[in-house]
Amino acid sequence: MSAQTGARPAVASAATPAATTHGGHAASASILTQPKAVWAVAFASVIAFMGIGLVDPILPAIAESLQATPTETEMLFTSYLLVTGFAMLGTSWVSSRIGAKKTLLIGLALIVVFAAAAGLSQNVESIIGFRAGWGLGNALFISTALATIVGAASGGTASAIILYEAALGLGIAIGPLLGGLLGHVSWRGPFFGTAVLMAIGFIAIVVLLKRDPDAAKPEPTRLSAPIRALRQPALAVLAGAALFYNIGFFVLLAYSPFPLGFDALGLGFTFFGWGVALAITSVFVAPLLTARMPRTRVLWIALPLLAVVLAAAGLSIDSPTWLVVWIVAGGLVLGVLNTVLTECVMEATDLQRSVASSAYSAVRFLGGAVAPPVAAELARLISPEAPYYAAAGSVVIAALIVVLGHRALRRVDGEPESAQVEAEAISVGDAA
């Protein structure tokens, strides 16, 4: 493979002595034994992921205070996720030229500025625009944070990803709770709270991340590298599955506040439970499953299970109690899926991790961007339960993509790739 590909050695392959499990989880040091730099990035990641669910409990309050429709309010998610997705395509290009630390700091600074501006807004259109700027900062931070943690963490790729997913789960759990507590006072509170917390994360990165984790500066990647990376069969399959999976994820997260009908505090506690469930299965259940069966088999089981949960939520639309039960149950399944999909992406190719992460995350967030406003329109035009049924169908499509693309995913299970898949991967890598 040419130097321009930024190739790296395969991690936790079947031939590696330490990799003794189906999923590639090696016996390694505890995920808690990490350098200070890793903890700094993980802490900032918690705060960054809080931004995803932070506005969830205040969506009805914003709609009421600013006289916005549910569809307009759901655009707070769409503008954020749409810009995040497209910007992801350029994050590896940026970080390979200015370094991971500067990229992380620029991302955090943008989030501080735009979160504060959203809190000062007087109409929903302004908040939608500022959430878009927030999404740009989020893109620069998130994809770089994953690559930074994986590159600097001790204990191997699997431990690093579990730590990253723990930060994601913790952030997603705390975000709605903080949003509910601050939103109970004013819908502006969560935005200002995010700005303050991100400023603290900025300081933590400055102080604790002394230098970029890679000893040698990475080869600058082309701007087109993430798009070219999607031509690799394994990454294309995973990104396609994530596109439809994320639709289900964000229908559950972004649409559910409206049929529940709770106030900001009630929604905050509901999605706190959802986030805690997600965090628990991310850190504890996903590793247990992938230690006992191939990663692809975990996906074959978890994706249909998520579709069942979403369909059950649709059937329970008139019972807030049961809807809360299915939302929390969805968090349990989502935690497994997030961790296993992220592991698959990190192990699927020999591309630089930042390139693979950017390509996959771009497609994934674009799926999330579509879901909230479409869900609101389906509810308006058809019925309140229609978004859940549509989301269940979308997750079934994700499952079919993984099943039909299983040959391209042999490497993520620790199996040798077929000659055709390997040849395609090398040729695309050389072209990148």
PDB file of N, CA and C in Angstrom, residues 47-56 58-59 62 72-85 110-111 113-119 121 123-139 187 190-191 194 250 253-254 365 372:
ATOM      1  N   ILE A  47     -18.770  15.904  27.743  1.00  0.00           N
ATOM      2  CA  ILE A  47     -19.474  17.185  27.602  1.00  0.00           C
ATOM      3  C   ILE A  47     -19.991  17.358  26.176  1.00  0.00           C
ATOM      4  N   ALA A  48     -19.173  16.952  25.183  1.00  0.00           N
ATOM      5  CA  ALA A  48     -19.597  17.086  23.784  1.00  0.00           C
ATOM      6  C   ALA A  48     -20.842  16.249  23.512  1.00  0.00           C
ATOM      7  N   PHE A  49     -20.865  15.023  24.036  1.00  0.00           N
ATOM      8  CA  PHE A  49     -22.011  14.158  23.800  1.00  0.00           C
ATOM      9  C   PHE A  49     -23.228  14.600  24.605  1.00  0.00           C
ATOM     10  N   MET A  50     -23.011  15.359  25.659  1.00  0.00           N
ATOM     11  CA  MET A  50     -24.144  15.929  26.377  1.00  0.00           C
ATOM     12  C   MET A  50     -24.966  16.821  25.453  1.00  0.00           C
ATOM     13  N   GLY A  51     -24.287  17.446  24.481  1.00  0.00           N
ATOM     14  CA  GLY A  51     -24.970  18.348  23.563  1.00  0.00           C
ATOM     15  C   GLY A  51     -26.008  17.670  22.696  1.00  0.00           C
ATOM     16  N   ILE A  52     -25.854  16.335  22.479  1.00  0.00           N
ATOM     17  CA  ILE A  52     -26.807  15.627  21.629  1.00  0.00           C
ATOM     18  C   ILE A  52     -28.183  15.598  22.280  1.00  0.00           C
ATOM     19  N   GLY A  53     -28.231  15.227  23.559  1.00  0.00           N
ATOM     20  CA  GLY A  53     -29.519  15.090  24.233  1.00  0.00           C
ATOM     21  C   GLY A  53     -29.921  16.270  25.082  1.00  0.00           C
ATOM     22  N   LEU A  54     -29.067  17.283  25.140  1.00  0.00           N
ATOM     23  CA  LEU A  54     -29.324  18.417  26.031  1.00  0.00           C
ATOM     24  C   LEU A  54     -30.621  19.142  25.694  1.00  0.00           C
ATOM     25  N   VAL A  55     -30.905  19.296  24.405  1.00  0.00           N
ATOM     26  CA  VAL A  55     -32.097  20.057  24.012  1.00  0.00           C
ATOM     27  C   VAL A  55     -33.360  19.211  24.055  1.00  0.00           C
ATOM     28  N   ASP A  56     -33.198  17.896  24.238  1.00  0.00           N
ATOM     29  CA  ASP A  56     -34.355  17.001  24.190  1.00  0.00           C
ATOM     30  C   ASP A  56     -35.464  17.410  25.156  1.00  0.00           C
ATOM     31  N   ILE A  58     -36.190  20.217  26.431  1.00  0.00           N
ATOM     32  CA  ILE A  58     -36.716  21.580  26.271  1.00  0.00           C
ATOM     33  C   ILE A  58     -37.376  21.800  24.912  1.00  0.00           C
ATOM     34  N   LEU A  59     -37.478  20.745  24.086  1.00  0.00           N
ATOM     35  CA  LEU A  59     -38.122  20.920  22.781  1.00  0.00           C
ATOM     36  C   LEU A  59     -39.562  21.430  22.913  1.00  0.00           C
ATOM     37  N   ILE A  62     -39.432  25.100  24.060  1.00  0.00           N
ATOM     38  CA  ILE A  62     -39.023  26.017  22.997  1.00  0.00           C
ATOM     39  C   ILE A  62     -40.174  26.231  22.020  1.00  0.00           C
ATOM     40  N   GLU A  72     -40.561  22.518  13.108  1.00  0.00           N
ATOM     41  CA  GLU A  72     -39.550  23.571  13.228  1.00  0.00           C
ATOM     42  C   GLU A  72     -38.620  23.303  14.410  1.00  0.00           C
ATOM     43  N   THR A  73     -39.197  22.841  15.505  1.00  0.00           N
ATOM     44  CA  THR A  73     -38.389  22.564  16.691  1.00  0.00           C
ATOM     45  C   THR A  73     -37.439  21.404  16.453  1.00  0.00           C
ATOM     46  N   GLU A  74     -37.904  20.390  15.728  1.00  0.00           N
ATOM     47  CA  GLU A  74     -37.045  19.240  15.426  1.00  0.00           C
ATOM     48  C   GLU A  74     -35.858  19.639  14.538  1.00  0.00           C
ATOM     49  N   MET A  75     -35.969  20.771  13.863  1.00  0.00           N
ATOM     50  CA  MET A  75     -34.856  21.246  13.035  1.00  0.00           C
ATOM     51  C   MET A  75     -33.639  21.609  13.881  1.00  0.00           C
ATOM     52  N   LEU A  76     -33.826  21.772  15.202  1.00  0.00           N
ATOM     53  CA  LEU A  76     -32.680  21.993  16.083  1.00  0.00           C
ATOM     54  C   LEU A  76     -31.743  20.787  16.037  1.00  0.00           C
ATOM     55  N   PHE A  77     -32.319  19.590  15.891  1.00  0.00           N
ATOM     56  CA  PHE A  77     -31.500  18.392  15.720  1.00  0.00           C
ATOM     57  C   PHE A  77     -30.944  18.325  14.301  1.00  0.00           C
ATOM     58  N   THR A  78     -31.793  18.634  13.313  1.00  0.00           N
ATOM     59  CA  THR A  78     -31.396  18.448  11.919  1.00  0.00           C
ATOM     60  C   THR A  78     -30.244  19.353  11.519  1.00  0.00           C
ATOM     61  N   SER A  79     -30.310  20.636  11.863  1.00  0.00           N
ATOM     62  CA  SER A  79     -29.235  21.550  11.476  1.00  0.00           C
ATOM     63  C   SER A  79     -27.920  21.126  12.126  1.00  0.00           C
ATOM     64  N   TYR A  80     -28.014  20.726  13.373  1.00  0.00           N
ATOM     65  CA  TYR A  80     -26.842  20.269  14.136  1.00  0.00           C
ATOM     66  C   TYR A  80     -26.230  19.021  13.514  1.00  0.00           C
ATOM     67  N   LEU A  81     -27.070  18.019  13.226  1.00  0.00           N
ATOM     68  CA  LEU A  81     -26.575  16.745  12.705  1.00  0.00           C
ATOM     69  C   LEU A  81     -26.171  16.834  11.244  1.00  0.00           C
ATOM     70  N   LEU A  82     -26.887  17.653  10.470  1.00  0.00           N
ATOM     71  CA  LEU A  82     -26.571  17.787   9.045  1.00  0.00           C
ATOM     72  C   LEU A  82     -25.190  18.409   8.861  1.00  0.00           C
ATOM     73  N   VAL A  83     -24.941  19.503   9.570  1.00  0.00           N
ATOM     74  CA  VAL A  83     -23.630  20.150   9.476  1.00  0.00           C
ATOM     75  C   VAL A  83     -22.549  19.239  10.056  1.00  0.00           C
ATOM     76  N   THR A  84     -22.856  18.570  11.167  1.00  0.00           N
ATOM     77  CA  THR A  84     -21.899  17.626  11.744  1.00  0.00           C
ATOM     78  C   THR A  84     -21.516  16.567  10.723  1.00  0.00           C
ATOM     79  N   GLY A  85     -22.516  16.000  10.040  1.00  0.00           N
ATOM     80  CA  GLY A  85     -22.259  14.943   9.070  1.00  0.00           C
ATOM     81  C   GLY A  85     -21.389  15.400   7.909  1.00  0.00           C
ATOM     82  N   LEU A 110     -15.667  26.535  19.105  1.00  0.00           N
ATOM     83  CA  LEU A 110     -16.863  26.795  18.301  1.00  0.00           C
ATOM     84  C   LEU A 110     -18.132  26.420  19.061  1.00  0.00           C
ATOM     85  N   ILE A 111     -18.084  25.307  19.777  1.00  0.00           N
ATOM     86  CA  ILE A 111     -19.264  24.888  20.541  1.00  0.00           C
ATOM     87  C   ILE A 111     -19.582  25.904  21.634  1.00  0.00           C
ATOM     88  N   VAL A 113     -18.962  29.127  21.660  1.00  0.00           N
ATOM     89  CA  VAL A 113     -19.506  30.348  21.051  1.00  0.00           C
ATOM     90  C   VAL A 113     -20.949  30.150  20.599  1.00  0.00           C
ATOM     91  N   PHE A 114     -21.212  29.066  19.864  1.00  0.00           N
ATOM     92  CA  PHE A 114     -22.546  28.881  19.284  1.00  0.00           C
ATOM     93  C   PHE A 114     -23.575  28.423  20.318  1.00  0.00           C
ATOM     94  N   ALA A 115     -23.155  27.691  21.349  1.00  0.00           N
ATOM     95  CA  ALA A 115     -24.092  27.321  22.411  1.00  0.00           C
ATOM     96  C   ALA A 115     -24.541  28.566  23.163  1.00  0.00           C
ATOM     97  N   ALA A 116     -23.599  29.456  23.467  1.00  0.00           N
ATOM     98  CA  ALA A 116     -23.952  30.707  24.144  1.00  0.00           C
ATOM     99  C   ALA A 116     -24.857  31.567  23.274  1.00  0.00           C
ATOM    100  N   ALA A 117     -24.553  31.616  21.969  1.00  0.00           N
ATOM    101  CA  ALA A 117     -25.388  32.404  21.049  1.00  0.00           C
ATOM    102  C   ALA A 117     -26.806  31.845  20.971  1.00  0.00           C
ATOM    103  N   ALA A 118     -26.947  30.513  20.996  1.00  0.00           N
ATOM    104  CA  ALA A 118     -28.281  29.905  20.967  1.00  0.00           C
ATOM    105  C   ALA A 118     -29.069  30.299  22.214  1.00  0.00           C
ATOM    106  N   GLY A 119     -28.391  30.373  23.366  1.00  0.00           N
ATOM    107  CA  GLY A 119     -29.062  30.772  24.593  1.00  0.00           C
ATOM    108  C   GLY A 119     -29.545  32.208  24.569  1.00  0.00           C
ATOM    109  N   SER A 121     -30.706  33.686  21.817  1.00  0.00           N
ATOM    110  CA  SER A 121     -31.587  33.854  20.653  1.00  0.00           C
ATOM    111  C   SER A 121     -33.003  34.257  21.054  1.00  0.00           C
ATOM    112  N   ASN A 123     -35.622  33.838  18.585  1.00  0.00           N
ATOM    113  CA  ASN A 123     -36.564  33.104  17.736  1.00  0.00           C
ATOM    114  C   ASN A 123     -35.965  31.757  17.366  1.00  0.00           C
ATOM    115  N   VAL A 124     -36.821  30.850  16.931  1.00  0.00           N
ATOM    116  CA  VAL A 124     -36.379  29.482  16.670  1.00  0.00           C
ATOM    117  C   VAL A 124     -35.443  29.415  15.469  1.00  0.00           C
ATOM    118  N   GLU A 125     -35.625  30.311  14.494  1.00  0.00           N
ATOM    119  CA  GLU A 125     -34.756  30.300  13.316  1.00  0.00           C
ATOM    120  C   GLU A 125     -33.305  30.576  13.690  1.00  0.00           C
ATOM    121  N   SER A 126     -33.103  31.504  14.639  1.00  0.00           N
ATOM    122  CA  SER A 126     -31.741  31.806  15.089  1.00  0.00           C
ATOM    123  C   SER A 126     -31.120  30.599  15.789  1.00  0.00           C
ATOM    124  N   ILE A 127     -31.917  29.927  16.618  1.00  0.00           N
ATOM    125  CA  ILE A 127     -31.378  28.760  17.317  1.00  0.00           C
ATOM    126  C   ILE A 127     -30.994  27.670  16.331  1.00  0.00           C
ATOM    127  N   ILE A 128     -31.830  27.481  15.299  1.00  0.00           N
ATOM    128  CA  ILE A 128     -31.512  26.486  14.270  1.00  0.00           C
ATOM    129  C   ILE A 128     -30.171  26.807  13.621  1.00  0.00           C
ATOM    130  N   GLY A 129     -29.945  28.096  13.314  1.00  0.00           N
ATOM    131  CA  GLY A 129     -28.681  28.494  12.696  1.00  0.00           C
ATOM    132  C   GLY A 129     -27.496  28.303  13.628  1.00  0.00           C
ATOM    133  N   PHE A 130     -27.663  28.670  14.878  1.00  0.00           N
ATOM    134  CA  PHE A 130     -26.558  28.521  15.829  1.00  0.00           C
ATOM    135  C   PHE A 130     -26.279  27.047  16.149  1.00  0.00           C
ATOM    136  N   ARG A 131     -27.325  26.218  16.125  1.00  0.00           N
ATOM    137  CA  ARG A 131     -27.093  24.784  16.301  1.00  0.00           C
ATOM    138  C   ARG A 131     -26.272  24.225  15.138  1.00  0.00           C
ATOM    139  N   ALA A 132     -26.420  24.819  13.949  1.00  0.00           N
ATOM    140  CA  ALA A 132     -25.608  24.393  12.814  1.00  0.00           C
ATOM    141  C   ALA A 132     -24.130  24.695  13.075  1.00  0.00           C
ATOM    142  N   GLY A 133     -23.844  25.894  13.588  1.00  0.00           N
ATOM    143  CA  GLY A 133     -22.467  26.218  13.942  1.00  0.00           C
ATOM    144  C   GLY A 133     -21.934  25.324  15.042  1.00  0.00           C
ATOM    145  N   TRP A 134     -22.797  24.986  15.982  1.00  0.00           N
ATOM    146  CA  TRP A 134     -22.474  24.042  17.048  1.00  0.00           C
ATOM    147  C   TRP A 134     -22.091  22.697  16.441  1.00  0.00           C
ATOM    148  N   GLY A 135     -22.823  22.294  15.405  1.00  0.00           N
ATOM    149  CA  GLY A 135     -22.534  21.031  14.728  1.00  0.00           C
ATOM    150  C   GLY A 135     -21.164  21.012  14.071  1.00  0.00           C
ATOM    151  N   LEU A 136     -20.724  22.165  13.549  1.00  0.00           N
ATOM    152  CA  LEU A 136     -19.388  22.245  12.953  1.00  0.00           C
ATOM    153  C   LEU A 136     -18.325  21.979  14.008  1.00  0.00           C
ATOM    154  N   GLY A 137     -18.474  22.630  15.155  1.00  0.00           N
ATOM    155  CA  GLY A 137     -17.529  22.381  16.236  1.00  0.00           C
ATOM    156  C   GLY A 137     -17.578  20.949  16.713  1.00  0.00           C
ATOM    157  N   ASN A 138     -18.779  20.395  16.764  1.00  0.00           N
ATOM    158  CA  ASN A 138     -18.960  19.011  17.200  1.00  0.00           C
ATOM    159  C   ASN A 138     -18.244  18.046  16.253  1.00  0.00           C
ATOM    160  N   ALA A 139     -18.328  18.304  14.959  1.00  0.00           N
ATOM    161  CA  ALA A 139     -17.674  17.431  13.974  1.00  0.00           C
ATOM    162  C   ALA A 139     -16.163  17.437  14.152  1.00  0.00           C
ATOM    163  N   TRP A 187     -35.739  27.640  29.225  1.00  0.00           N
ATOM    164  CA  TRP A 187     -35.234  26.850  28.100  1.00  0.00           C
ATOM    165  C   TRP A 187     -33.848  27.340  27.665  1.00  0.00           C
ATOM    166  N   PRO A 190     -30.019  25.311  29.433  1.00  0.00           N
ATOM    167  CA  PRO A 190     -29.155  24.255  28.912  1.00  0.00           C
ATOM    168  C   PRO A 190     -28.098  24.749  27.932  1.00  0.00           C
ATOM    169  N   PHE A 191     -28.430  25.760  27.137  1.00  0.00           N
ATOM    170  CA  PHE A 191     -27.450  26.289  26.189  1.00  0.00           C
ATOM    171  C   PHE A 191     -26.291  26.973  26.914  1.00  0.00           C
ATOM    172  N   THR A 194     -24.101  24.361  28.633  1.00  0.00           N
ATOM    173  CA  THR A 194     -23.178  23.707  27.705  1.00  0.00           C
ATOM    174  C   THR A 194     -21.964  24.581  27.434  1.00  0.00           C
ATOM    175  N   PHE A 250     -32.485   8.345  16.348  1.00  0.00           N
ATOM    176  CA  PHE A 250     -32.919   9.723  16.572  1.00  0.00           C
ATOM    177  C   PHE A 250     -34.433   9.899  16.554  1.00  0.00           C
ATOM    178  N   LEU A 253     -34.913   9.299  20.211  1.00  0.00           N
ATOM    179  CA  LEU A 253     -34.398  10.394  21.023  1.00  0.00           C
ATOM    180  C   LEU A 253     -35.141  11.705  20.796  1.00  0.00           C
ATOM    181  N   ALA A 254     -35.318  12.086  19.538  1.00  0.00           N
ATOM    182  CA  ALA A 254     -35.806  13.433  19.223  1.00  0.00           C
ATOM    183  C   ALA A 254     -37.321  13.546  19.127  1.00  0.00           C
ATOM    184  N   PHE A 365     -24.307  10.491  10.808  1.00  0.00           N
ATOM    185  CA  PHE A 365     -24.986  11.695  11.263  1.00  0.00           C
ATOM    186  C   PHE A 365     -25.990  12.213  10.233  1.00  0.00           C
ATOM    187  N   PRO A 372     -35.514  13.473  12.681  1.00  0.00           N
ATOM    188  CA  PRO A 372     -36.429  14.269  13.517  1.00  0.00           C
ATOM    189  C   PRO A 372     -37.539  14.997  12.762  1.00  0.00           C
TER     190      PRO A 372
END
